[in-house]
Coordinates of C-alpha atoms in Angstrom, one line a residue:
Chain A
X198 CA 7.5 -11.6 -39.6
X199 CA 9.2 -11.8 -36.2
X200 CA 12.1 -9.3 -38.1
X201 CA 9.0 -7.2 -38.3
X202 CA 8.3 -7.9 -34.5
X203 CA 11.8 -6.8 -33.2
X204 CA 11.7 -3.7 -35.4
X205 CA 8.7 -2.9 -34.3
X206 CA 9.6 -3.6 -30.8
X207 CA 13.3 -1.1 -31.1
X208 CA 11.1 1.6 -32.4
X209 CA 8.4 1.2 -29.8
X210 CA 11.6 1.5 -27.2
X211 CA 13.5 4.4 -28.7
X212 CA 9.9 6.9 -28.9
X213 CA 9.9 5.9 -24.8
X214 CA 11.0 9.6 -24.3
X215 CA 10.8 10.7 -20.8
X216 CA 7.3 11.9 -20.7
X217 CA 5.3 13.5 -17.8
X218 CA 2.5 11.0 -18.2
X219 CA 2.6 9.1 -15.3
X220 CA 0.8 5.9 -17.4
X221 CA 3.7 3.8 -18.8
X222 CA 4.0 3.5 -22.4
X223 CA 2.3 0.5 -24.0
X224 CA 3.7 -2.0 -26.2
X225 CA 2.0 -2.5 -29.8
X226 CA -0.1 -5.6 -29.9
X227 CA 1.7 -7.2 -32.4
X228 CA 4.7 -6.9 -30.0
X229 CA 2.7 -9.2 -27.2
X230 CA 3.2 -12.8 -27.4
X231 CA 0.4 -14.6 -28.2
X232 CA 0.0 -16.9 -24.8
X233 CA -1.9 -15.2 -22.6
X234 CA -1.4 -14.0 -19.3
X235 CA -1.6 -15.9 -16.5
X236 CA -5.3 -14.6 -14.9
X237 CA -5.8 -15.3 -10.8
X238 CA -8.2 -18.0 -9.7
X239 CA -11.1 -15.1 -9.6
X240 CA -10.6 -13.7 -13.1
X241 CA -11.1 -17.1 -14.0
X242 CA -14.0 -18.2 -12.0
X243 CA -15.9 -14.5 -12.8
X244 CA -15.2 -15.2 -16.5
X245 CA -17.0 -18.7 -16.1
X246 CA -20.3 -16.8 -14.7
X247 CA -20.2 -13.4 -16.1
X248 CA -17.7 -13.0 -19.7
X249 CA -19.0 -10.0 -21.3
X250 CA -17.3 -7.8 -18.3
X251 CA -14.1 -7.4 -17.3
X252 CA -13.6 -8.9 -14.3
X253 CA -12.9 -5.6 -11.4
X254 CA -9.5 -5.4 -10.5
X255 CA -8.5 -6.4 -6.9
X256 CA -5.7 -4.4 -4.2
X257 CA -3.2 -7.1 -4.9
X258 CA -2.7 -6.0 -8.0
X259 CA -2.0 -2.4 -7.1
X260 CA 0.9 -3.3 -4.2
X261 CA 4.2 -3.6 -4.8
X262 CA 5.1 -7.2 -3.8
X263 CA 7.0 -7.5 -0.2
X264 CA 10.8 -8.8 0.3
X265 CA 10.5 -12.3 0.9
X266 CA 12.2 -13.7 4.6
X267 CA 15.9 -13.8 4.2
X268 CA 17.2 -16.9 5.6
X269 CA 19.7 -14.6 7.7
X270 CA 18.7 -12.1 9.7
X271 CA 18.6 -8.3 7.5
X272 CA 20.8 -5.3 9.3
X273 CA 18.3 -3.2 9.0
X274 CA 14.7 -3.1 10.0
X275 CA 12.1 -1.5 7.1
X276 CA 9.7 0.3 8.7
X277 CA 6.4 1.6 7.1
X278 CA 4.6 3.7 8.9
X279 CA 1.2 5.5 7.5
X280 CA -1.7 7.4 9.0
X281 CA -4.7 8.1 7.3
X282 CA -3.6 11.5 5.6
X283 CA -0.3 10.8 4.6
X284 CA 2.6 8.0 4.5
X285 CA 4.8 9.2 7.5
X286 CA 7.8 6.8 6.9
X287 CA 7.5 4.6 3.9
X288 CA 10.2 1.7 3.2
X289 CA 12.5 3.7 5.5
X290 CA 15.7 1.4 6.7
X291 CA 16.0 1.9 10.5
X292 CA 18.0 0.3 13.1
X293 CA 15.1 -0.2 15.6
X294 CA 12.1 1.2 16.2
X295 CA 9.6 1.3 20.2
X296 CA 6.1 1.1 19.2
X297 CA 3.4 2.0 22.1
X298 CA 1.9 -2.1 22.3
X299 CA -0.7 -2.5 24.6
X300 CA 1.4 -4.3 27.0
X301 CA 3.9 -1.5 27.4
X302 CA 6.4 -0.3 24.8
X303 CA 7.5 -2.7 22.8
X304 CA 11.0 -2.4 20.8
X305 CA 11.8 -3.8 17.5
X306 CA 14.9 -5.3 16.0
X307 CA 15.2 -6.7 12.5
X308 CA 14.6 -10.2 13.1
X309 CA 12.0 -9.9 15.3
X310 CA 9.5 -12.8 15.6
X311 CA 5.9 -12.0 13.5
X312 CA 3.9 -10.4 15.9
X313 CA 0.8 -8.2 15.0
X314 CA 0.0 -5.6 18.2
X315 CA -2.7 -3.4 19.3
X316 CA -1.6 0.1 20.3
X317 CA -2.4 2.3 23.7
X318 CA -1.7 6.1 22.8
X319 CA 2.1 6.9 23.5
X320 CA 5.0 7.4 21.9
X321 CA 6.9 6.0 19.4
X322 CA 10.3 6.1 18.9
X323 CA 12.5 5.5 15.1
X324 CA 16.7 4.8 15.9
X325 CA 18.5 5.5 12.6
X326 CA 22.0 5.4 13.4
X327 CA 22.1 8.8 16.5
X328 CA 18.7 10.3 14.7
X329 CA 16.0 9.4 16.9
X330 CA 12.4 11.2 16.3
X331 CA 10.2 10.7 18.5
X332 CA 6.0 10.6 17.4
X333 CA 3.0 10.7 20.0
X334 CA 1.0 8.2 18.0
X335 CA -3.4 8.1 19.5
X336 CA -4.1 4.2 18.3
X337 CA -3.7 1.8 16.6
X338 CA -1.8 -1.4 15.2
X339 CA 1.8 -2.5 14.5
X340 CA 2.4 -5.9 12.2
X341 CA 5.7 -7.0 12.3
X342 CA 6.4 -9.2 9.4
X343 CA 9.3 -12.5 8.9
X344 CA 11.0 -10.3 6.8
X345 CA 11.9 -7.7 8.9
X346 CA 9.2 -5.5 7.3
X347 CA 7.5 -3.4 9.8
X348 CA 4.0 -1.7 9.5
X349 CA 3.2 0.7 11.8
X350 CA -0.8 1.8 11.1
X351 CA -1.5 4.9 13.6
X352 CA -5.0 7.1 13.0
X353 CA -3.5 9.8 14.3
X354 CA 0.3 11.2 15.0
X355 CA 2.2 14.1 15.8
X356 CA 5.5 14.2 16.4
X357 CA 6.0 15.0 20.3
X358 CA 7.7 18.5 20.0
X359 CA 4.7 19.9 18.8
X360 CA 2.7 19.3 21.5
X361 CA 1.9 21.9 23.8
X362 CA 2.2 21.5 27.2
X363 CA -0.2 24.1 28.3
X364 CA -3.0 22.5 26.3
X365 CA -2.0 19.1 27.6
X366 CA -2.2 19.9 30.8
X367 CA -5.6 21.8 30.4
X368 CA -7.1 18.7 28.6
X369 CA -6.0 16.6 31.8
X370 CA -7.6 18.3 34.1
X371 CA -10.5 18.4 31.8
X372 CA -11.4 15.0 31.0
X373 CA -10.0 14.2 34.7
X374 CA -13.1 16.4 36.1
X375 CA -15.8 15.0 33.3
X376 CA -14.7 11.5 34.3
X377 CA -15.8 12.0 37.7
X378 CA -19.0 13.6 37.1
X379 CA -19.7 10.9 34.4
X380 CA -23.0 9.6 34.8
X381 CA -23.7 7.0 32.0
X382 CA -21.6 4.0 30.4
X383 CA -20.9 5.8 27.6
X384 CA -20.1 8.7 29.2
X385 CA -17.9 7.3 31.3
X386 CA -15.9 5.7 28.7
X387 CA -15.7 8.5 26.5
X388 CA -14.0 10.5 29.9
X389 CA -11.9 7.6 30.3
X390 CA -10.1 7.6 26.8
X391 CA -9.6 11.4 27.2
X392 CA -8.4 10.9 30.5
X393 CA -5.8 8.5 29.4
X394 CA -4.6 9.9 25.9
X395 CA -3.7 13.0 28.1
X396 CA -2.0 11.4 30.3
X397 CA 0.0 9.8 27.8
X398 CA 0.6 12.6 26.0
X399 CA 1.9 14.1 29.4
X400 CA 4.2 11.4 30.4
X401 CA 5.4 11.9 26.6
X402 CA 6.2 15.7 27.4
X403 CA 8.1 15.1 30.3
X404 CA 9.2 11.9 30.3
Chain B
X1335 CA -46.3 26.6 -30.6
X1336 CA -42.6 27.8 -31.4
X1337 CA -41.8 26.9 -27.6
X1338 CA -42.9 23.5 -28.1
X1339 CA -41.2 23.0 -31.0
X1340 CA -37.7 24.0 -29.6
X1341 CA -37.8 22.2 -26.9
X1342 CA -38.3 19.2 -28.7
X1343 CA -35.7 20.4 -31.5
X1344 CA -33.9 21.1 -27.7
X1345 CA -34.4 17.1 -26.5
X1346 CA -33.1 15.5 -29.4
X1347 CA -30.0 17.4 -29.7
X1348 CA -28.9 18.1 -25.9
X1349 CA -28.2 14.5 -25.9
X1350 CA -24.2 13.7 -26.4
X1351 CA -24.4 13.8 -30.0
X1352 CA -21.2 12.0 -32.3
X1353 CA -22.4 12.2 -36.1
X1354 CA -23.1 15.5 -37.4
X1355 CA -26.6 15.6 -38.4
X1356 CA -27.1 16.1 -42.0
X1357 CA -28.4 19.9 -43.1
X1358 CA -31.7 18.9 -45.0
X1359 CA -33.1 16.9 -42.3
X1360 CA -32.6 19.7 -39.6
X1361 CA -34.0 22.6 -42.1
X1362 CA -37.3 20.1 -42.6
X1363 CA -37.6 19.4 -39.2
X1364 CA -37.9 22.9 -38.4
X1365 CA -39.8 23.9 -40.9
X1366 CA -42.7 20.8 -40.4
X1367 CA -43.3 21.7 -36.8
X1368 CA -43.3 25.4 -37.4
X1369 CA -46.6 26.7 -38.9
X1370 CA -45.1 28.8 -41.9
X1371 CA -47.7 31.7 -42.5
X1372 CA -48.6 32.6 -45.9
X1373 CA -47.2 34.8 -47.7
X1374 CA -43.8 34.0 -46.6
X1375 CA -41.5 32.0 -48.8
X1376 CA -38.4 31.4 -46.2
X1377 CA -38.8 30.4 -42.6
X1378 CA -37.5 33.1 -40.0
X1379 CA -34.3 33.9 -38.5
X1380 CA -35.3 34.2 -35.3
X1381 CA -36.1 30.9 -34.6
X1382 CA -32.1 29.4 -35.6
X1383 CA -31.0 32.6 -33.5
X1384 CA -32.8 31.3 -30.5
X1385 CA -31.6 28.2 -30.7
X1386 CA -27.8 29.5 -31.2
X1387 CA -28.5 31.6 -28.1
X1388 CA -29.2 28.8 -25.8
X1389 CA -26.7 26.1 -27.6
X1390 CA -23.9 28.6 -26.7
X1391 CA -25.5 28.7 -23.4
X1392 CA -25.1 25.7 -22.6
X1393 CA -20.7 25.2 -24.0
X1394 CA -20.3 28.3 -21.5
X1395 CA -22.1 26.1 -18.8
X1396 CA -20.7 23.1 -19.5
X1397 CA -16.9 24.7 -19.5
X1398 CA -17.8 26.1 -16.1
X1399 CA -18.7 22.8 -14.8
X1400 CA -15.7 21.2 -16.4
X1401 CA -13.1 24.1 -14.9
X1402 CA -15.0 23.5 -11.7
X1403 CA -14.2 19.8 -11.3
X1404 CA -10.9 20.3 -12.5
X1405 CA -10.3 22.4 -9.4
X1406 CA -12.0 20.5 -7.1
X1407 CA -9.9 16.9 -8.9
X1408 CA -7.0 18.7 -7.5
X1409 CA -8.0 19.7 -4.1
X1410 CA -9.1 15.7 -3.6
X1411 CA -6.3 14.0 -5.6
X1412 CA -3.8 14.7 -3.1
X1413 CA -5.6 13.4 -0.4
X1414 CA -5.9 10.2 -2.1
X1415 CA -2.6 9.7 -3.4
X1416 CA -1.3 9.6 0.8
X1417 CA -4.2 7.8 1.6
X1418 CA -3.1 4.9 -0.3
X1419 CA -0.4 3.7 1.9
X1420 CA -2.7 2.7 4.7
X1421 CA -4.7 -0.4 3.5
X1422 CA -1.2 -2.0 2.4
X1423 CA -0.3 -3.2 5.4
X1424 CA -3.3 -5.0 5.7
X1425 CA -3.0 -6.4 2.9
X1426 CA 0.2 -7.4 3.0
X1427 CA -0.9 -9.1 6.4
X1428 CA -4.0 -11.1 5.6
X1429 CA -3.5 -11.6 2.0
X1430 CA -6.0 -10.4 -0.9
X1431 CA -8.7 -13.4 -0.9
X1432 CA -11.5 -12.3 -3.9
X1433 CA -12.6 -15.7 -4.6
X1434 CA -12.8 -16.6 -0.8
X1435 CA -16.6 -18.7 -0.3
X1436 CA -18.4 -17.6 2.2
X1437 CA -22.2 -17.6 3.3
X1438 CA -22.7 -14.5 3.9
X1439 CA -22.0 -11.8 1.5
X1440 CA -22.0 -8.0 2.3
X1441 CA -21.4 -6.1 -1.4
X1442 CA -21.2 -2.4 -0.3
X1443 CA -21.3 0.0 -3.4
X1444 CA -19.6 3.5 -3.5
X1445 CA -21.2 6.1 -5.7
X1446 CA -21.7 9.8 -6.0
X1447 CA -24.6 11.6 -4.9
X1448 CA -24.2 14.1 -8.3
X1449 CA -24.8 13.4 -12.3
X1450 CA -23.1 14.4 -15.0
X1451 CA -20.2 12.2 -14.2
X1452 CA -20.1 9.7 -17.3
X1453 CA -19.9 6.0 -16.8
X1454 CA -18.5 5.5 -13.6
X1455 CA -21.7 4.9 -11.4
X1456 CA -23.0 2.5 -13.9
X1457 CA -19.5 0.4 -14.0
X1458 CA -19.3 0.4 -10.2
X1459 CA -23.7 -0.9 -10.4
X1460 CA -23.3 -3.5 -13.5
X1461 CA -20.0 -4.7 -11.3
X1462 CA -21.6 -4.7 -7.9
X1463 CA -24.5 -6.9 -10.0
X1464 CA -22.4 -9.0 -11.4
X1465 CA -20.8 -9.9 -8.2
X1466 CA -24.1 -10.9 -7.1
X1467 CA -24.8 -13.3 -9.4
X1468 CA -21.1 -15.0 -8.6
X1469 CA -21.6 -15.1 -5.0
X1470 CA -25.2 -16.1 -5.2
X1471 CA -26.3 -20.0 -4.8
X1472 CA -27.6 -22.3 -2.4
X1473 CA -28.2 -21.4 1.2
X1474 CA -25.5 -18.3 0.6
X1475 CA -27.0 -14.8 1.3
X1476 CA -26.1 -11.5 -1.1
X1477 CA -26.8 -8.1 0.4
X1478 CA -26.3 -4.5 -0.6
X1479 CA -25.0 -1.3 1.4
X1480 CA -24.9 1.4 -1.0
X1481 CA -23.4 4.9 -0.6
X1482 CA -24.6 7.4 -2.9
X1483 CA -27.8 8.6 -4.8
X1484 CA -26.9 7.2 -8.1
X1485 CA -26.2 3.5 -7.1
X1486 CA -29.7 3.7 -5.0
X1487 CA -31.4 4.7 -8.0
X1488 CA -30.0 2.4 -10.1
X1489 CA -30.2 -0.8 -7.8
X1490 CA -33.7 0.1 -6.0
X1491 CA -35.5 -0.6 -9.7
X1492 CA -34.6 -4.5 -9.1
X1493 CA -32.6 -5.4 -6.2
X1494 CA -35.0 -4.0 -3.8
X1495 CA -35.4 -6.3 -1.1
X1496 CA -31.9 -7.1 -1.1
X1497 CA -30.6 -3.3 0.0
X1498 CA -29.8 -3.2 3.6
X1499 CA -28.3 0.3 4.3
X1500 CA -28.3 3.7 1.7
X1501 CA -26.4 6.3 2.8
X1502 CA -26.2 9.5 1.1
X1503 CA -24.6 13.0 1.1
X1504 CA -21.5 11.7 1.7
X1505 CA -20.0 14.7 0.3
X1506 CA -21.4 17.7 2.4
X1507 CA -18.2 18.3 4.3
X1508 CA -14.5 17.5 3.1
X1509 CA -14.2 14.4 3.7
X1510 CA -12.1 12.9 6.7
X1511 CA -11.6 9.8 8.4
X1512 CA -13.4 10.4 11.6
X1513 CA -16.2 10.6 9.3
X1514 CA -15.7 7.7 7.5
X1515 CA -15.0 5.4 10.5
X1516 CA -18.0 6.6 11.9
X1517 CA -19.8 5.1 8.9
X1518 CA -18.0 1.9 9.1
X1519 CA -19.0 1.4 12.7
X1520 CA -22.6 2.0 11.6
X1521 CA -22.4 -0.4 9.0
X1522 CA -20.6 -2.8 11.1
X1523 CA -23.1 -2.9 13.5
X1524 CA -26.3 -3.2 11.7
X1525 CA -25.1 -5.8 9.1
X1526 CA -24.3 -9.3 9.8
X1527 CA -21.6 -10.0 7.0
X1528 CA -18.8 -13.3 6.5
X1529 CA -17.1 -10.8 3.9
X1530 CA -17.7 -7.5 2.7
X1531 CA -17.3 -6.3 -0.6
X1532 CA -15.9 -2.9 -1.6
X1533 CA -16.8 -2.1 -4.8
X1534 CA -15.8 1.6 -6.1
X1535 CA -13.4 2.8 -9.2
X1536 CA -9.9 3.4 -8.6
X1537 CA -8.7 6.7 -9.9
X1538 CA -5.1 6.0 -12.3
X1539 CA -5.3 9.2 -14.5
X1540 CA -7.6 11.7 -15.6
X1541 CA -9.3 9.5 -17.7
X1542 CA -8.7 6.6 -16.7
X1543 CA -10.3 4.8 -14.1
X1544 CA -10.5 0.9 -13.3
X1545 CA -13.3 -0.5 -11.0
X1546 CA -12.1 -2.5 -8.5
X1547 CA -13.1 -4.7 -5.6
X1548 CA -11.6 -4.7 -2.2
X1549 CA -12.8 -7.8 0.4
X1550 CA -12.8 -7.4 3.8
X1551 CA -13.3 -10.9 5.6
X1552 CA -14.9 -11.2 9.2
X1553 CA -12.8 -12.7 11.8
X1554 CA -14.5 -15.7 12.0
X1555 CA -13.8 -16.2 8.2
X1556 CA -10.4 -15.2 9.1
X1557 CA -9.6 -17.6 11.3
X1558 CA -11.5 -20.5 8.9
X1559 CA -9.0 -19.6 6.6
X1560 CA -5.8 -19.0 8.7
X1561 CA -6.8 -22.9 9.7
X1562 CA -7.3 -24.1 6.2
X1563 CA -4.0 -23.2 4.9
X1564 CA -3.1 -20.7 1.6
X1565 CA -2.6 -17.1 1.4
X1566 CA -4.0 -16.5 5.6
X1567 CA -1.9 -19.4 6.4
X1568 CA 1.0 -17.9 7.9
X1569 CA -1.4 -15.7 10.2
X1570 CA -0.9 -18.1 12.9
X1571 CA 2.6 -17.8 12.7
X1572 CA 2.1 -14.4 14.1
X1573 CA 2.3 -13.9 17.8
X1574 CA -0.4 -11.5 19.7
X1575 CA 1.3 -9.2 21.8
X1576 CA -0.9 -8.0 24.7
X1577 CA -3.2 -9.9 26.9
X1578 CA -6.8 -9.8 24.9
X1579 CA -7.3 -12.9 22.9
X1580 CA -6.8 -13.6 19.2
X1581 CA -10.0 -13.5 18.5
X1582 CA -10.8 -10.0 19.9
X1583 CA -7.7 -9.0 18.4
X1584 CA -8.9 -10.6 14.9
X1585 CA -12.3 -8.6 15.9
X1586 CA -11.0 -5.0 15.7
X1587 CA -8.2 -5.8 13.1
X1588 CA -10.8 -6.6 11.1
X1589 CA -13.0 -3.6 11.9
X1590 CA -10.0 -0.9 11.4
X1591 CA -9.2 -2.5 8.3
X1592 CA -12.7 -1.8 7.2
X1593 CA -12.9 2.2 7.7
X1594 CA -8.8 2.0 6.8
X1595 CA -10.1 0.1 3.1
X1596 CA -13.4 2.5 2.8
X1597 CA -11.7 5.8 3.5
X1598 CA -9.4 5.1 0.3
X1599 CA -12.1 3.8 -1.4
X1600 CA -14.5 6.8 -1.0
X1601 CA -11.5 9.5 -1.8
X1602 CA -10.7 7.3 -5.3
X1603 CA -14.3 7.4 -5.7
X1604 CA -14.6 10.6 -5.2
X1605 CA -11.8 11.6 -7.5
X1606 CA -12.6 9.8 -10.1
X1607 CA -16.1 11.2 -9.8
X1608 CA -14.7 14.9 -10.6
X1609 CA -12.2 13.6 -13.4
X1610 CA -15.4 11.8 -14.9
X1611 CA -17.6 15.2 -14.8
X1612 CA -14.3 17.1 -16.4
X1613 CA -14.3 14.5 -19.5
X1614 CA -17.9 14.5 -19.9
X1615 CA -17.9 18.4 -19.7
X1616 CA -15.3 18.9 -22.1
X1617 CA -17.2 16.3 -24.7
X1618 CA -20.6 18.2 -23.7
X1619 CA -18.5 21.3 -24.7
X1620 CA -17.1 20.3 -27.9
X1621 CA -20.6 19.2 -29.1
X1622 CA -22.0 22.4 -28.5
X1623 CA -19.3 23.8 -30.2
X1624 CA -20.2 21.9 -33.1
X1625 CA -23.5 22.3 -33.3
X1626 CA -23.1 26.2 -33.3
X1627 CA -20.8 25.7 -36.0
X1628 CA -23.4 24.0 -38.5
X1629 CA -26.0 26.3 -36.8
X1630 CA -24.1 29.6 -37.6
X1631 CA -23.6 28.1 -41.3
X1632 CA -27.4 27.4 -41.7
X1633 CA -28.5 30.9 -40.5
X1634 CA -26.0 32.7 -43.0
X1635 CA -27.1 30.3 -45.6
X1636 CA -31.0 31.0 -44.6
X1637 CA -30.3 34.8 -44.4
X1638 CA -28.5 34.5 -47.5
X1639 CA -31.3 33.0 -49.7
X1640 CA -33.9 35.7 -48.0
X1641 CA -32.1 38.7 -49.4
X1642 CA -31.7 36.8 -52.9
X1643 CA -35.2 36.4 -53.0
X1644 CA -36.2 40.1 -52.0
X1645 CA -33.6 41.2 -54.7
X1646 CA -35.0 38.3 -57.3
X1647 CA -38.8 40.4 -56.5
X1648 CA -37.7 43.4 -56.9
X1649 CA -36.0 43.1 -60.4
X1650 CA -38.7 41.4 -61.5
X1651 CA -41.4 43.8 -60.4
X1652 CA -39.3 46.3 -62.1
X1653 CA -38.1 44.8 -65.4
X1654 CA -41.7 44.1 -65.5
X1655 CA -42.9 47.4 -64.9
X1656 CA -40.4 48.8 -67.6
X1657 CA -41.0 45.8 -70.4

């Protein structure tokens, strides 16, 4: 019966022809062992109270699992860096990388003590080796992991050579002249965040 | 009369249909609710003409609809596919927590606003009910935010009082972010929630799609758990940079994390809302195709038997005539 098994298991390996399908190949059931797997503390609890339905599946289970801390410090910094449209920089190795923290830029070396930041708009800077690109990034946070992983989550990014100077400058003035003829809270904070996203953005241009 | 009679012939088979129906019974239905006249031995044509008319009708319809979510799948699919990086990091940061206990239980169920998509808004509804049964008990509160038409129909028959928010027409404009963040701020602000429940279906092919459950914990909640120890544990490892306090820190990494989590959730939704409606098109298709099939075999046979019995008179009236 297990010769059956193995046989079973060869010819279920050699059909595994490159397909376009992006769903992996399954095994035959007879090829499964018979223990089953291991199911997380929720699968079991949901199966207690509710077994006719699957339990729903959760993110963990759709991640790839994360490089555990190295007990010496990597080379090289792994920097993921994602806005809402697209994954900018995903798993990419750098050397260092200056994130726009709250308090003022804020560089970042591989072995750099967990921190999780808030960020002002500015710039952001990736070193890889002489390449440095530069990205004006509008808000928002930077985790820095143990093992020199680093996420970078930004709503919005460009990178700074396509900004416009003209427009920049126009937007200043702007949001400069609706700040001061703000009349409500909300107003006034609106003018305000204008007033210093342009700004940033200008001290990005020519700084 | 005839109207009548085809639309209920109509009812019974422009439901998703999987055995073939056998001839005789649709031959006597037709002909007991149709008042044969006398004098005429064979039921008419017309009426197995008019229902092949609007049968075919409805395959071109239904291939229309199913071309037309095909196109928009691929528009959309894209747009998902990037979108997925961006709840990782969270993720990666504060840990996956499903079976977390908390008091207070927000279970916010995504939907579409459009039918004719299958299964999918009844998985995400029996899911979102069934996760109200596990996090209901003692002193422990279970409320609904539901986006969508279909989920509000579906949960307003029983779960009423428990509905906080509906929102609908999601879908009017593309959606973007800015949109989507807007909607988590609403919901942010008028529900009190320990943890919020995401409950949509997760687009993995075509025709597959898996419900799924994303949780969102409060930062309170956070905190509770960073304290107690397990997967949040080594959140207080991590230093805050910047002057504002952890807790206000916790505050809006928690709220970004929400519109980060429900802006992938609504685009998976959403695509595999239109990669639903292309399956159940295609079926809907198929069954019409069949059905025309047996229909267009029926008619010949009817037609058929008609002319034999006009011939069958006319020998006889004329052997007769002769003998």
């Amino acid at each position: 019966m297990f010769r059956q098994a193995s046989r079973l298991l060869s010819r279920s390996i050699a059909h595994q022809q490159p397909t376009k399908t992006q769903v992996a190949a399954r095994a035959f059931s007879t090829d499964v062992s018979a223990t089953p797997t291991e199911d997380s503390p929720f699968a079991q609890s949901w199966k207690k109270v509710i077994p006719h339905i699957d339990a729903p599946k959760t993110p963990s289970s759709y991640m790839k699992t994360r490089p555990p801390t190295a007990s010496a410090i990597p080379t090289k910094l792994t920097v993921n860096f994602v806005l809402p449209y697209a994954s900018q920089l995903s798993e990419k190795e750098v050397d260092m990388i200056i994130v726009p923290a709250t308090t003022g830029q804020m560089g970042v070396l591989p072995g750099h003590v967990p921190t999780i930041a808030e960020l002002k708009p500015g710039v952001m800077t990736v070193h890889e080796g002489t390449d440095v690109s530069k990205y004006f990034v509008s808000s928002g946070f930077a985790f820095i992991h143990a093992n020199s992983v680093a996420d970078v989550i930004a709503v919005e990014a460009v990178p700074v050579d396509h900004l416009d100077s003209n427009l920049v400058q126009k937007g200043l003035a702007e949001f400069t002249q609706k700040l001061g003829s703000a009349s409500t809270d909300l107003e006034k904070a609106e003018a305000q965040i204008g007033v210093d996203v342009y700004s940033a953005m200008n001290s990005a241009l020519t700084g | 009369m005839a109207m009548a009679a085809l639309r209920r012939e109509g009812r019974r088979f422009a439901g998703s249909i999987t055995a073939p129906r056998p001839m005789p019974a649709i031959r006597s239905a037709l002909i007991s609710d149709e008042q044969v006249p006398l004098g005429v031995r064979s039921i008419s044509t017309q009426i197995v003409r008019n229902r092949m008319k609007s049968v075919r009708n409805i395959q071109k319809i239904t291939k229309a609809m199913k071309m037309v979510a095909a196109s928009k799948l691929r528009a959309i699919q894209t747009r998902a596919e990037n979108s997925r990086g961006l709840w990782q990091p969270f993720t990666a940061l504060l840990g996956d927590t499903p079976g977390v206990e908390v008091k207070k239980n927000v279970i916010v169920t995504i939907s579409s606003d459009k039918g004719l998509c299958g299964g999918i808004n009844s998985t995400s509804v029996k899911i979102s009910r069934a996760i109200h049964k596990l996090t209901s008990g003692p002193e422990k509160e279970v409320k609904y935010v539901i986006l969508g038409e279909k989920a509000k129909a579906q949960l307003m028959r029983d779960s009423k009082k428990d509905i906080e928010l509906c929102i609908t027409e999601l879908q009017k404009n593309p959606l973007n972010y800015t949109q989507v963040a807007v909607l988590a701020d609403d919901i942010l602000k008028n529900v009190e929630f320990d943890a919020l429940r995401i409950v949509f279906n997760k687009f993995q092919s075509v025709v597959a799609f898996l419900p799924t459950m994303s949780t969102v914990l409060s930062p309170e909640v956070v905190e509770r758990e960073a304290e107690a120890g397990g997967t949040l544990g080594a959140l207080d490892s991590y230093e805050i940079e910047g002057g504002e306090t952890k807790g206000e820190i916790l505050q809006n990494l928690a709220e970004f994390q929400f519109s980060c989590v429900m802006f992938n959730a609504v685009l998976e939704n959403a695509c595999s809302e239109q990669g639903a409606r292309m399956s159940a098109m295609d079926s809907s298709s198929r069954n019409a195709g069949d059905m025309l099939d047996r229909l267009t075999i029926f008619y010949n046979r009817t037609r058929q038997a008609s002319i034999t019995t006009e011939l069958i008179e006319i020998i006889s009236g004329a052997s007769a005539l002769e003998g």
